[in-house]
Short mmCIF file of C-alpha atoms in Angstrom, two decimals:
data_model
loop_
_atom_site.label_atom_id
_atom_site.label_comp_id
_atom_site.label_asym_id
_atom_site.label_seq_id
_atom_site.Cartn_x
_atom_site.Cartn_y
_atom_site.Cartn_z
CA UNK A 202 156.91 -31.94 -69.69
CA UNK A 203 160.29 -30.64 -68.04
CA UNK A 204 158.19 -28.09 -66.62
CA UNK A 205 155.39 -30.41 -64.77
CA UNK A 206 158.12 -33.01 -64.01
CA UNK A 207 160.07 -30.51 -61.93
CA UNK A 208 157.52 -29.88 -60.24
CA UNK A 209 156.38 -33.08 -59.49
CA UNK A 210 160.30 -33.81 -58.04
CA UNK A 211 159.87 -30.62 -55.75
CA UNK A 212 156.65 -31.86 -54.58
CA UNK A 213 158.03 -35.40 -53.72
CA UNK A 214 160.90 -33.25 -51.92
CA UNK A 215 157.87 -31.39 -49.66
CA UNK A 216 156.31 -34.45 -49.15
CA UNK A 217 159.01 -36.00 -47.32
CA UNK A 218 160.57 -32.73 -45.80
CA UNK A 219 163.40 -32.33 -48.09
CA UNK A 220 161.84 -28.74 -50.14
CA UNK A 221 159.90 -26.25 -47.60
CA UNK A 222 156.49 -25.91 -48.49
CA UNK A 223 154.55 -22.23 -49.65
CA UNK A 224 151.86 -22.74 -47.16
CA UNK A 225 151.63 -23.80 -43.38
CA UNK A 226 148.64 -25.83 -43.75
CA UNK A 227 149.57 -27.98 -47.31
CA UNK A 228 152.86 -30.24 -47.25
CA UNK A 229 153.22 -30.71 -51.34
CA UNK A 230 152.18 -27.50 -52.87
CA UNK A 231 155.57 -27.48 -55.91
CA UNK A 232 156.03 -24.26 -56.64
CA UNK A 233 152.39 -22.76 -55.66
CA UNK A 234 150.85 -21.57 -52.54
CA UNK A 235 148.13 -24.49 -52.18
CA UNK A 236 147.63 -27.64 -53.41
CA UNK A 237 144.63 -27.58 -55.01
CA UNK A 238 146.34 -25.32 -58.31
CA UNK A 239 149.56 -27.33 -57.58
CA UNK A 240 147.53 -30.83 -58.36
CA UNK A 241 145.81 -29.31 -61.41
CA UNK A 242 149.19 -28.02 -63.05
CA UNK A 243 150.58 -31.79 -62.17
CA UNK A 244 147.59 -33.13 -64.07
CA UNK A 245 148.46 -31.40 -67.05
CA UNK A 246 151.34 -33.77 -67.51
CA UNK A 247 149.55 -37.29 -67.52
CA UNK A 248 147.36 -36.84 -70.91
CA UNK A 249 151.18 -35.59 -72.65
CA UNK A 250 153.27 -38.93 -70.74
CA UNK A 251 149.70 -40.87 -71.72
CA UNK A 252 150.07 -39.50 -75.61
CA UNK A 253 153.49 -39.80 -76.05
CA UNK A 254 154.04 -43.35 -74.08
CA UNK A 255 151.94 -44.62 -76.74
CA UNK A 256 153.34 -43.11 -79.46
CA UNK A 257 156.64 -44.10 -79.02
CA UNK A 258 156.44 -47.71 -77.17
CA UNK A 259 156.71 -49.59 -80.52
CA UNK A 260 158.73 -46.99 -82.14
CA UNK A 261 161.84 -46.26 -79.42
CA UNK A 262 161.18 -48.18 -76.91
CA UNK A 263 164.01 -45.64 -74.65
CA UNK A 264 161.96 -42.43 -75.47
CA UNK A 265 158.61 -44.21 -74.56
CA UNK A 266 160.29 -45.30 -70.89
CA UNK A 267 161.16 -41.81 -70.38
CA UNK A 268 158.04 -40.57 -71.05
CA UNK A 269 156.42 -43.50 -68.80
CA UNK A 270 158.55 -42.31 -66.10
CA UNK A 271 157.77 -39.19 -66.20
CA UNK A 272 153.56 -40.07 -65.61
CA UNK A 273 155.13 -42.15 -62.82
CA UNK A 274 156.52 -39.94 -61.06
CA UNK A 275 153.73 -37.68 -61.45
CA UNK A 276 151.70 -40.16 -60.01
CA UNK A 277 153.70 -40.91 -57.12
CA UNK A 278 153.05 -36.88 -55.99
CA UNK A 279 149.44 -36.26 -57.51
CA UNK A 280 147.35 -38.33 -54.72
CA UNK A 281 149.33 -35.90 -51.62
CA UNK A 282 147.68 -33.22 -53.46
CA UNK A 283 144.38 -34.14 -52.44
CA UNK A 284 142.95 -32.32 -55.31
CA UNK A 285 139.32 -34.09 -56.39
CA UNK A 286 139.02 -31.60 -59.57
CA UNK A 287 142.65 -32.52 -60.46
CA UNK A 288 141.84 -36.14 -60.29
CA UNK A 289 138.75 -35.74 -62.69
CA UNK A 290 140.29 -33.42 -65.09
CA UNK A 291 143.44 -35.97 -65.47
CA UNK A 292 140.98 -38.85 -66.28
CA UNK A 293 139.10 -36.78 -69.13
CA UNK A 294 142.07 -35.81 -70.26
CA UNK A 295 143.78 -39.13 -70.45
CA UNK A 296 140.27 -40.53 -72.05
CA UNK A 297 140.58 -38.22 -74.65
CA UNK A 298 144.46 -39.44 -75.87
CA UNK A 299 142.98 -43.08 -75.53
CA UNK A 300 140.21 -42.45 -77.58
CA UNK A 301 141.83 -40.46 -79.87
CA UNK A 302 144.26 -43.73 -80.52
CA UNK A 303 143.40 -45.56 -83.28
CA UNK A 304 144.74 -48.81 -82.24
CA UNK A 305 142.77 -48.74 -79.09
CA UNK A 306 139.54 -48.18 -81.20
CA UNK A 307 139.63 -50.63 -83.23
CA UNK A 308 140.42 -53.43 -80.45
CA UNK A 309 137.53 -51.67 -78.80
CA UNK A 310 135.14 -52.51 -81.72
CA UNK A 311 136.52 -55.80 -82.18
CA UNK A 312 136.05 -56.68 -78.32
CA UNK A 313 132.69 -55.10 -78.54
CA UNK A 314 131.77 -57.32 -81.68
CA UNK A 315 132.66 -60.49 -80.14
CA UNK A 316 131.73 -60.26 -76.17
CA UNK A 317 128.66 -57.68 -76.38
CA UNK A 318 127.04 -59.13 -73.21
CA UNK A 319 130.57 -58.92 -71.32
CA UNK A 320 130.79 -54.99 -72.21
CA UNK A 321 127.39 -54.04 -71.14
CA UNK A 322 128.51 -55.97 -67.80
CA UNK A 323 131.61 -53.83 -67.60
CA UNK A 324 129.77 -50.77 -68.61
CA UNK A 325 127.35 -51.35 -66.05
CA UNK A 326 129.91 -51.87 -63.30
CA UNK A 327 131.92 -49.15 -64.08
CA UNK A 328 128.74 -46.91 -63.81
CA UNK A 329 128.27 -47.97 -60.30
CA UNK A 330 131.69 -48.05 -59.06
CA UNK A 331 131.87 -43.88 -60.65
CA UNK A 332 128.39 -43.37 -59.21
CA UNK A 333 130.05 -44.23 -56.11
CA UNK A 334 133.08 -42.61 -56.33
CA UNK A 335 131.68 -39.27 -57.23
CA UNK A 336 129.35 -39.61 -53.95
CA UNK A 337 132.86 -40.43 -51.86
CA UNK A 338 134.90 -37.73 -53.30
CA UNK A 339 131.89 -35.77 -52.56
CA UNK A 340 131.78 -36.70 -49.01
CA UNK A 341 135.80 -36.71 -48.72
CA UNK A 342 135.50 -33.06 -48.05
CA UNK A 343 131.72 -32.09 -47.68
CA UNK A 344 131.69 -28.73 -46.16
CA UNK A 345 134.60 -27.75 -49.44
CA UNK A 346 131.88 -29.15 -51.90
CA UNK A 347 129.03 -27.65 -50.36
CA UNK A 348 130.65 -24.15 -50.15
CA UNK A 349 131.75 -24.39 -53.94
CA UNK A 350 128.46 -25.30 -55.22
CA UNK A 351 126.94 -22.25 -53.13
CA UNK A 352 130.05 -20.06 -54.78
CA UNK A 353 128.65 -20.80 -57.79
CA UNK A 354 124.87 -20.32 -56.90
CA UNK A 355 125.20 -16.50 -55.67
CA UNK A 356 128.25 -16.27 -58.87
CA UNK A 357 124.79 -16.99 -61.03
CA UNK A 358 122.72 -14.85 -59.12
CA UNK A 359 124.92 -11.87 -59.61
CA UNK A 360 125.70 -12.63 -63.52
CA UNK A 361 121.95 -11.42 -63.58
CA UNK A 362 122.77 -7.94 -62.31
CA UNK A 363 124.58 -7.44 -65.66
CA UNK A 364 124.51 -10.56 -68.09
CA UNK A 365 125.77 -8.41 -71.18
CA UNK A 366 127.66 -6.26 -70.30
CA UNK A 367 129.24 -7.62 -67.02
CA UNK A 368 131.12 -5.87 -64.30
CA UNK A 369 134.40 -5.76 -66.02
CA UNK A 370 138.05 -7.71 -65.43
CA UNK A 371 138.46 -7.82 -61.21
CA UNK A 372 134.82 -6.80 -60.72
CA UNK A 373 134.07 -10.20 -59.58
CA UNK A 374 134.49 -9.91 -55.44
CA UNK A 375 131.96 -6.57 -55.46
CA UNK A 376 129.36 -8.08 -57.05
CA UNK A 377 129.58 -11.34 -55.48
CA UNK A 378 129.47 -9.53 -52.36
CA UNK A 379 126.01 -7.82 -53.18
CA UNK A 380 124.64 -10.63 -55.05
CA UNK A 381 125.24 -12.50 -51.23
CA UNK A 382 124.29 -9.82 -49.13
CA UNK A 383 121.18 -9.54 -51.35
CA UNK A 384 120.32 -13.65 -51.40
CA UNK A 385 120.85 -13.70 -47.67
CA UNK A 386 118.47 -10.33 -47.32
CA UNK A 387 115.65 -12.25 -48.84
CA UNK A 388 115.34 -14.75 -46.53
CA UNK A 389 115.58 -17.89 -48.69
CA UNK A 390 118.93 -19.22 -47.30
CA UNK A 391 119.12 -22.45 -45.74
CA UNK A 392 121.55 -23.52 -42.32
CA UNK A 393 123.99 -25.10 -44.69
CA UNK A 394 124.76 -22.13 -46.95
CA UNK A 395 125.07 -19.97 -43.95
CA UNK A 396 127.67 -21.88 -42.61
CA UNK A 397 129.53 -22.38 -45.48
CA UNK A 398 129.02 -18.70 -47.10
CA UNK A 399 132.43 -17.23 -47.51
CA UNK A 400 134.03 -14.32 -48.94
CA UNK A 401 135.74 -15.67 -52.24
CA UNK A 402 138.39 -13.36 -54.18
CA UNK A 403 137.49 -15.81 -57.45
CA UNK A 404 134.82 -17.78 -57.91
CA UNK A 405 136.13 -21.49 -58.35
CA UNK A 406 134.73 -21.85 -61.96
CA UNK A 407 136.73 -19.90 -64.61
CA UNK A 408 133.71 -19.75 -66.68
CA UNK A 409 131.31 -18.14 -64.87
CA UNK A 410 133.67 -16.06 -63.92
CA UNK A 411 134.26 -14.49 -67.19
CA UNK A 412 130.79 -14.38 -67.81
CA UNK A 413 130.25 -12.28 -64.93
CA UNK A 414 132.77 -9.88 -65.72
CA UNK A 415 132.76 -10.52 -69.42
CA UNK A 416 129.35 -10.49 -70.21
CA UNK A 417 128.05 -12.60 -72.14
CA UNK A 418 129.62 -11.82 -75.56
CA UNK A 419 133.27 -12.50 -73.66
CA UNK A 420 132.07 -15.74 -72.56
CA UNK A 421 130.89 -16.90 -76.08
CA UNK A 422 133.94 -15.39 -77.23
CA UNK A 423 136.16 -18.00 -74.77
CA UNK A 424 133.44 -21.04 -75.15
CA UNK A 425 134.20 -21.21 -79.11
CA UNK A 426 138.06 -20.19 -78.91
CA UNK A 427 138.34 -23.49 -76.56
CA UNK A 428 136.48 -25.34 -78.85
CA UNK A 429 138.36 -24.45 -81.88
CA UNK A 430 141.87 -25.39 -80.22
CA UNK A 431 140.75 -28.44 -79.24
CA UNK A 432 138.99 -29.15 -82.82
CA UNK A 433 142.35 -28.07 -83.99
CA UNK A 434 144.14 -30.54 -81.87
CA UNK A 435 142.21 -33.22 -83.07
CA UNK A 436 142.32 -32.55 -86.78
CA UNK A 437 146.56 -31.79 -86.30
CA UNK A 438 146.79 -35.03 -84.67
CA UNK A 439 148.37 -32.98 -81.38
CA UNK A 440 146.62 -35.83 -78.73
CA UNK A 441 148.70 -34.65 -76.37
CA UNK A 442 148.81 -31.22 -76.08
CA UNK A 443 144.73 -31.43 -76.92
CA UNK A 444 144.05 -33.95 -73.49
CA UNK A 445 145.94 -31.41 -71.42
CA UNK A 446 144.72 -28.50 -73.06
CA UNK A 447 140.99 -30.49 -72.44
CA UNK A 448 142.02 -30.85 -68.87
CA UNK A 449 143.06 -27.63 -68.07
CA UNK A 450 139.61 -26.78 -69.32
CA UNK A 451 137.48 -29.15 -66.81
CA UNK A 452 140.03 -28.10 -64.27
CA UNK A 453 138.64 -24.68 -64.62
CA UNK A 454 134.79 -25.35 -64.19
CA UNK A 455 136.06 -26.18 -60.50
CA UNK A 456 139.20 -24.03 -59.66
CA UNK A 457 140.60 -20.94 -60.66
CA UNK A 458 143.54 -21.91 -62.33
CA UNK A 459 143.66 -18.70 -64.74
CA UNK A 460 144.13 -16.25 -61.69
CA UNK A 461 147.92 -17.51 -61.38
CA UNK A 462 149.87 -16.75 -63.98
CA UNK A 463 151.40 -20.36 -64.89
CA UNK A 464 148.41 -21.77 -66.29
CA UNK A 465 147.27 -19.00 -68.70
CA UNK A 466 151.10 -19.61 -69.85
CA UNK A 467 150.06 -23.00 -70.36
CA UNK A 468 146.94 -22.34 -72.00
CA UNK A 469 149.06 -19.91 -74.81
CA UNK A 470 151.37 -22.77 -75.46
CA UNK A 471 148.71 -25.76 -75.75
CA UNK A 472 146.28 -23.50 -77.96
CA UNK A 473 149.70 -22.68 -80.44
CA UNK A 474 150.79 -26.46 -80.14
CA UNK A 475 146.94 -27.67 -80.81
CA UNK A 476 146.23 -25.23 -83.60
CA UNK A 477 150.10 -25.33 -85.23
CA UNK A 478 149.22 -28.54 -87.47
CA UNK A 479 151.53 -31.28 -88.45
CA UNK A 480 153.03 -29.48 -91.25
CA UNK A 481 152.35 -29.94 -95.15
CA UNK A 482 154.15 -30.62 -98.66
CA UNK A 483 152.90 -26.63 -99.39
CA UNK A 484 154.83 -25.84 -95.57
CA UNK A 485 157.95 -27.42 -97.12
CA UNK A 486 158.54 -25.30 -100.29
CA UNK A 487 161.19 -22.77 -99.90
CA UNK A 488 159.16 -19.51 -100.29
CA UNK A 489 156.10 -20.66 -98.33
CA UNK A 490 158.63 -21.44 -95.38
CA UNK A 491 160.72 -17.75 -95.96
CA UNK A 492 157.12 -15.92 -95.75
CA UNK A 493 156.68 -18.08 -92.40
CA UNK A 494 159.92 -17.10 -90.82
CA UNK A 495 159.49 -13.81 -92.13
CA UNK A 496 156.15 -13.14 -89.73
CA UNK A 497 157.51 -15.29 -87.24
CA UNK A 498 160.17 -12.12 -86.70
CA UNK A 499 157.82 -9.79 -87.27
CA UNK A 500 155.41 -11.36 -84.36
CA UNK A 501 158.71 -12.28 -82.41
CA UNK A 502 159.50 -8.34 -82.47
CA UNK A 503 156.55 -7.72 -81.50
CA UNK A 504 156.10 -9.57 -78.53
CA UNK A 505 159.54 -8.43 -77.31
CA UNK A 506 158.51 -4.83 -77.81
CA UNK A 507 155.44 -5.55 -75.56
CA UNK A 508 157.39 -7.39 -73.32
CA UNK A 509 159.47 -4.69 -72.43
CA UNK A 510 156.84 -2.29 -72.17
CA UNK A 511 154.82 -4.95 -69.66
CA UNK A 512 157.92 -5.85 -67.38
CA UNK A 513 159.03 -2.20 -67.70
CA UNK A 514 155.26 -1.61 -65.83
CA UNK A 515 155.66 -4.92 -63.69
CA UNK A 516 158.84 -3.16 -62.22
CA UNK A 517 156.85 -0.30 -60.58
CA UNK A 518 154.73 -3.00 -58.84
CA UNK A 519 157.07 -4.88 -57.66
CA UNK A 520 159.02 -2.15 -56.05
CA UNK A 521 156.07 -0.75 -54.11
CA UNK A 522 155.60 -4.23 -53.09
CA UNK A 523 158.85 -4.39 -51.58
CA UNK A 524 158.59 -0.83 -49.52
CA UNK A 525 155.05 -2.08 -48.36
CA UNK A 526 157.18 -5.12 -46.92
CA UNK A 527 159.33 -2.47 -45.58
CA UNK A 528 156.56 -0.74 -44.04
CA UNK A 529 154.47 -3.30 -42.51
CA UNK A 530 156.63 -4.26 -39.10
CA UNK A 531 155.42 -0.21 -38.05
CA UNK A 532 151.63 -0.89 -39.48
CA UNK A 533 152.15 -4.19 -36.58
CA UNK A 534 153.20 -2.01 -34.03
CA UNK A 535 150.62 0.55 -34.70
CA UNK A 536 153.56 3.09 -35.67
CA UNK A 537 150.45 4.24 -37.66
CA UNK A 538 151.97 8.45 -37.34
CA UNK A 539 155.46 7.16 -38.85
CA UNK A 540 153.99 5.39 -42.41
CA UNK A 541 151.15 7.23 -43.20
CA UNK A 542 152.86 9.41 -45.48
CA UNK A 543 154.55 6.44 -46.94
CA UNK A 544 151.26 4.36 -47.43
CA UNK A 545 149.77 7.74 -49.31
CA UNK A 546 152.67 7.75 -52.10
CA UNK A 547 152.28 3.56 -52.25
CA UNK A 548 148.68 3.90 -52.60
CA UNK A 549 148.35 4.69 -56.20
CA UNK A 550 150.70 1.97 -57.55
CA UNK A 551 148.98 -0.60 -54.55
CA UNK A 552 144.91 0.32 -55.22
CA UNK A 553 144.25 -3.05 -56.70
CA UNK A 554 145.55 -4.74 -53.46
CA UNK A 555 142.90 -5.20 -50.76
CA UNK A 556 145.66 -6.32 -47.77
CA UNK A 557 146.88 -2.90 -48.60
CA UNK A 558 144.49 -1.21 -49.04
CA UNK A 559 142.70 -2.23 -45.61
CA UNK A 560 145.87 -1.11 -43.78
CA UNK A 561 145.91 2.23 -45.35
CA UNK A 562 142.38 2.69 -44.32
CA UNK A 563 143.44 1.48 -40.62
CA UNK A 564 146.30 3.90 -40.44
CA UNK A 565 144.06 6.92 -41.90
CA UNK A 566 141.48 6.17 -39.68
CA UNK A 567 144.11 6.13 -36.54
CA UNK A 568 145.53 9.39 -37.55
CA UNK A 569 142.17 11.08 -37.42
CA UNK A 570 141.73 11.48 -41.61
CA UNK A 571 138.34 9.53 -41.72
CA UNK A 572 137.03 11.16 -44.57
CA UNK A 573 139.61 10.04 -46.36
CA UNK A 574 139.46 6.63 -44.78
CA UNK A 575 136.31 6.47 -45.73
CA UNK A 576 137.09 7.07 -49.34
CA UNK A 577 140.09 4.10 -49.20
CA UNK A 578 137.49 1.58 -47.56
CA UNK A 579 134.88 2.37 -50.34
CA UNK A 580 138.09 1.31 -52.91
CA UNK A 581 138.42 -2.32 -50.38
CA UNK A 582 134.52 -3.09 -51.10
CA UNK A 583 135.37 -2.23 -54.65
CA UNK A 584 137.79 -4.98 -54.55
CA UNK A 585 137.40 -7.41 -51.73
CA UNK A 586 134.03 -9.20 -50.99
CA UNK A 587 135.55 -9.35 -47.13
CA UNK A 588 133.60 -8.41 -44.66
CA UNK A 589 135.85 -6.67 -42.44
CA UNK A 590 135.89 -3.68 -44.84
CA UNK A 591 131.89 -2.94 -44.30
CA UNK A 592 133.22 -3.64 -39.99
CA UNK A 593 136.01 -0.80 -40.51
CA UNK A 594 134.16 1.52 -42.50
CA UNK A 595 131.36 1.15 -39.69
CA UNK A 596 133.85 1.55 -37.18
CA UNK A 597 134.76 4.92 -39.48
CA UNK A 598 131.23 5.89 -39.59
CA UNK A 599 130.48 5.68 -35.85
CA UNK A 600 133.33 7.58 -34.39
CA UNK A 601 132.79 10.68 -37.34
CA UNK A 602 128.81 10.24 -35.57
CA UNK A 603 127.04 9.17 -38.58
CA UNK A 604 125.27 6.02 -37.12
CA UNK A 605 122.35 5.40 -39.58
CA UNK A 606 125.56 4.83 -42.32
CA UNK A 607 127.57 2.87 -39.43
CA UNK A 608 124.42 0.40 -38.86
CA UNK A 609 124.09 0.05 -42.46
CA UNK A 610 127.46 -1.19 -42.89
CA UNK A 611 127.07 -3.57 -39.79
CA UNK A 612 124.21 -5.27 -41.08
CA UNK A 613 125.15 -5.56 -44.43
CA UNK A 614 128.76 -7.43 -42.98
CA UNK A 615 125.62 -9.84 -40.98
CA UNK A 616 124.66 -10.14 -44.35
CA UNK A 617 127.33 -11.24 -45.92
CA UNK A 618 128.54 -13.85 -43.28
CA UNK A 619 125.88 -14.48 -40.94
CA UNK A 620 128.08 -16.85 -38.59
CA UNK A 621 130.35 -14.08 -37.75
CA UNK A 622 129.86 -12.72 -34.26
CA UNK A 623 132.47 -9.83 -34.71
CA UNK A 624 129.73 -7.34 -36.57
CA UNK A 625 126.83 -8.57 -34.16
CA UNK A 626 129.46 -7.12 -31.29
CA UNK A 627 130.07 -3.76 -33.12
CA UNK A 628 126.52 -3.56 -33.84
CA UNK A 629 125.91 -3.71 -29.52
CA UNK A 630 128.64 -1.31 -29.15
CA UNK A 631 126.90 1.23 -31.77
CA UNK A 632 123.57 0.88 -30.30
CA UNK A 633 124.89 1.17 -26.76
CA UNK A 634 126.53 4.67 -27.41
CA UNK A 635 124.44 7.05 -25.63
CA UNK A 636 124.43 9.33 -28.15
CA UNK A 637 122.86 6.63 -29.93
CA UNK A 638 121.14 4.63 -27.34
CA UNK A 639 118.47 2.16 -29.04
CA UNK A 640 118.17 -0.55 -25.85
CA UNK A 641 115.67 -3.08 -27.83
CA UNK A 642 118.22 -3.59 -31.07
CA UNK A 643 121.50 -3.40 -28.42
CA UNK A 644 119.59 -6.47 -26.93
CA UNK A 645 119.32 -7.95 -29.57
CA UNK A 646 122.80 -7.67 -31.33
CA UNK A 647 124.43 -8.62 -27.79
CA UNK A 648 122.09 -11.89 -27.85
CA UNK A 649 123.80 -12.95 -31.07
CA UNK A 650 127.25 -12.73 -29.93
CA UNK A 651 126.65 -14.22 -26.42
CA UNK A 652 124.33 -16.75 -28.42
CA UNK A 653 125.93 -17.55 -31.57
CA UNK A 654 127.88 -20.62 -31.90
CA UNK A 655 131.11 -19.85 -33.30
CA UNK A 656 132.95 -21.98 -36.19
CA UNK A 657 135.75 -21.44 -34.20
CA UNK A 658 136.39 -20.49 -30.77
CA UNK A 659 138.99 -18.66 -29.97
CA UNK A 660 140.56 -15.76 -27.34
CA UNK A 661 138.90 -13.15 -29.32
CA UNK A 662 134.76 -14.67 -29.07
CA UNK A 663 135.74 -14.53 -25.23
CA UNK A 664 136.94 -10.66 -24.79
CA UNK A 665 133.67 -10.00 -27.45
CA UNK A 666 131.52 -11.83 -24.81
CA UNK A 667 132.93 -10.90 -21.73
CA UNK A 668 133.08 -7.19 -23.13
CA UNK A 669 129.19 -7.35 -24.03
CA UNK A 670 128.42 -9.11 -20.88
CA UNK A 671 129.39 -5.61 -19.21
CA UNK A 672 127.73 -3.55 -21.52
CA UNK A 673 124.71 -5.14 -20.57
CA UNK A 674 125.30 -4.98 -16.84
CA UNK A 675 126.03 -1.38 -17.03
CA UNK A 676 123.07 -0.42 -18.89
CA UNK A 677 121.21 -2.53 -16.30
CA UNK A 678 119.93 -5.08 -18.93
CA UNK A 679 119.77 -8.52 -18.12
CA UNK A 680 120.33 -11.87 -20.47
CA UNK A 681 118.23 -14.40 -19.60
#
């Protein structure tokens, strides 16, 4: 509770310019780098304020205030973040303290008992007015809605590759990658999933994530663990920490809140809170309690042990992190001759990080090791479903000669984005080489970047345009 309400107060500060944000774009992000996690963690609060509001208001009518004031000023934060997942996950969770309440069940019955017709009325209404609601949230950001739901259409198509087994933990932007290049290959794509196709590094629902790199015995595995902390909830009597830990869980099916590392914290402590019970006459006896402390130091040790090990690990990463920093202003400059050796001894610790890895691969390729470069943008595709990793390794492919692997890459980075105009340009370039001179496909790619209507149009679509505009003029072509 301290934790979401601290957040909430540094969101308030962003929103009226007091805290500076973590993102250019979003004003109330707390301590995240978008909203959309930032609203889901500020969710988590409202079923706990809901639970404990009610427990308390006829009790101590002080600690139920607090708790009240808390949810408000939640509330007063949680509509900047704009978050339509939040805002559904909050209501199922808070449904699930109120239903959970006795008190409110039995007025419930009673007011169903004596005003039937009145409830089916209400019912009714309520119906609508969601039906509605769902098709204006849905239409508050179409283009975000449409590209999730096609996330999760290719995130199904690839779970087929290798449903029981499944690619393994961070094999999730290589396989979407394929499973898109593939579904665009065949032709069945509409205008609408073109344009909003993107490159995802997760894929917006938690679950099919894990089955997709899980398999499907992982995602059984993490389908009847959920269900068997929330079960525990229930039967503990732990409302609270059971409607959060409940919407946490519908905040995954549309986010990807267990990439950052503050909601599988949260997760931990709601599953121990849900399945730690409400204690017992047996939990009160003096030898049942010493056995408890007893493990509880033994588990305690533990952890710290593995702590240690973990943050002794952690501090590796971080400090190649901060050289990279270091490095980077020369990478800007193109200093590429300066940090190459420097890159090389970061690149082990660093693999698992496509920004660097795609500027290692820039900088070998500028010093003339492409074979090398090659090998480092293979590692990008392995963990990036960007496109501009099949553009550079192209790029490396056509200046060692090998074209027929250079117009591969090309038209598998069409593939994967078809509104991009930047591969249909290296594609013209490739096929205007005369070493390489194929005057029917340069055509063709040149039409689809003087053609193409950008999402976005910017300095760069001009030089592309202008540049393939002379190609064409010098190899006497004309665009009609």
């Amino acid at each position: 509770m301290v934790w979401g309400l601290s957040e909430a107060v540094w969101g308030l500060g962003q929103l009226y310019n007091y805290f500076p944000t973590k993102h250019a774009l979003f004003k109330t992000t707390g301590s995240f780098f978008n909203s959309g996690p930032y609203g889901g963690f500020i969710a988590l609060i409202f079923p706990l304020a809901l639970h404990y509001w009610l427990f308390y208001r006829y009790k101590n009518k002080l600690i139920g205030y607090l708790f009240l004031f808390a949810g408000a000023v939640c509330l007063m934060v949680f509509p900047a973040t704009l978050s339509r997942t939040a805002w559904v996950a909050a209501i199922v969770g808070c449904a699930v303290v109120l239903l959970s309440d006795k008190r409110i069940i039995v007025k419930l019955r009673l007011f169903w008992k004596r005003r039937r017709r009145q409830c089916i009325l209400g019912a009714t209404i309520l119906s609508l007015f969601l039906f509605v609601a769902a098709y204006g949230i849905y239409h508050l950001k179409k283009d975000s809605a449409d590209g999730r739901l096609f996330m999760w259409k290719i995130t199904t198509l690839a779970i087929q590759d290798s449903p029981m087994k499944g690619t393994g933990l961070g094999g999730f932007p290589a396989a979407y990658a394929k499973a898109q290049i593939e579904y665009f290959k065949s032709g069945r794509a509409n205008e609408t999933e073109k344009l909003v196709a993107g490159s995802p590094e997760y894929a917006f629902n938690e679950y099919l994530q894990i089955f997709l790199e899980q398999g499907l015995f992982g995602f059984i595995l993490f389908l009847l663990l959920s269900f068997l902390i929330i079960k525990s909830g229930i039967q503990n009597k732990q409302i609270g920490a059971t409607g959060s830990f409940v919407t946490l869980s519908v905040f995954a099916f549309a986010s990807y809140p267990f990439q950052l590392w503050q909601f599988p914290v949260v997760w931990v402590l709601l599953g121990s809170i849900c399945t730690a019970g409400s204690g017992s006459k047996k939990a009160r006896t003096y030898h049942y309690r010493s056995k408890k402390i007893v493990l509880s130091v033994l588990l305690l040790g533990v952890l710290c042990f593995v702590s240690v090990i973990c943050a002794s690990r952690q501090k590796v990463f971080f400090q190649a992190k901060k050289e990279w920093k270091k490095l980077q202003p020369l990478y800007t400059v193109k200093a590429y001759d300066s940090v190459t050796d420097d890159y090389a001894a970061l690149y082990p610790v660093l693999n698992y990080e496509p920004k660097f890895v795609f500027e290692y691969g820039i900088v070998l390729n500028a010093t003339g090791q492409r074979e090398k470069a090659d090998s480092v943008f293979i590692r990008g595709l392995e963990r990036s479903s960007d496109p501009m990793f099949y553009n550079v390794k192209g790029r490396n492919y056509h200046e060692m000669g090998e074209y027929d692997k250079a117009e591969k890459c090309y038209i598998n980075s069409t593939l994967l984005l078809p509104e991009r105009i930047y591969p249909y340009y290296l594609l013209t370039k490739l096929y205007a080489d005369s070493a390489n001179y194929q005057p029917e496909k340069m055509y063709r790619a040149a039409v689809a970047v003087l053609e193409k209507e950008p999402k976005i149009h910017s300095t760069a679509i001009r030089e592309m345009r202008t540049e393939v505009k002379k190609i064409l003029q010098e190899k006497g072509v004309a665009h009609e």
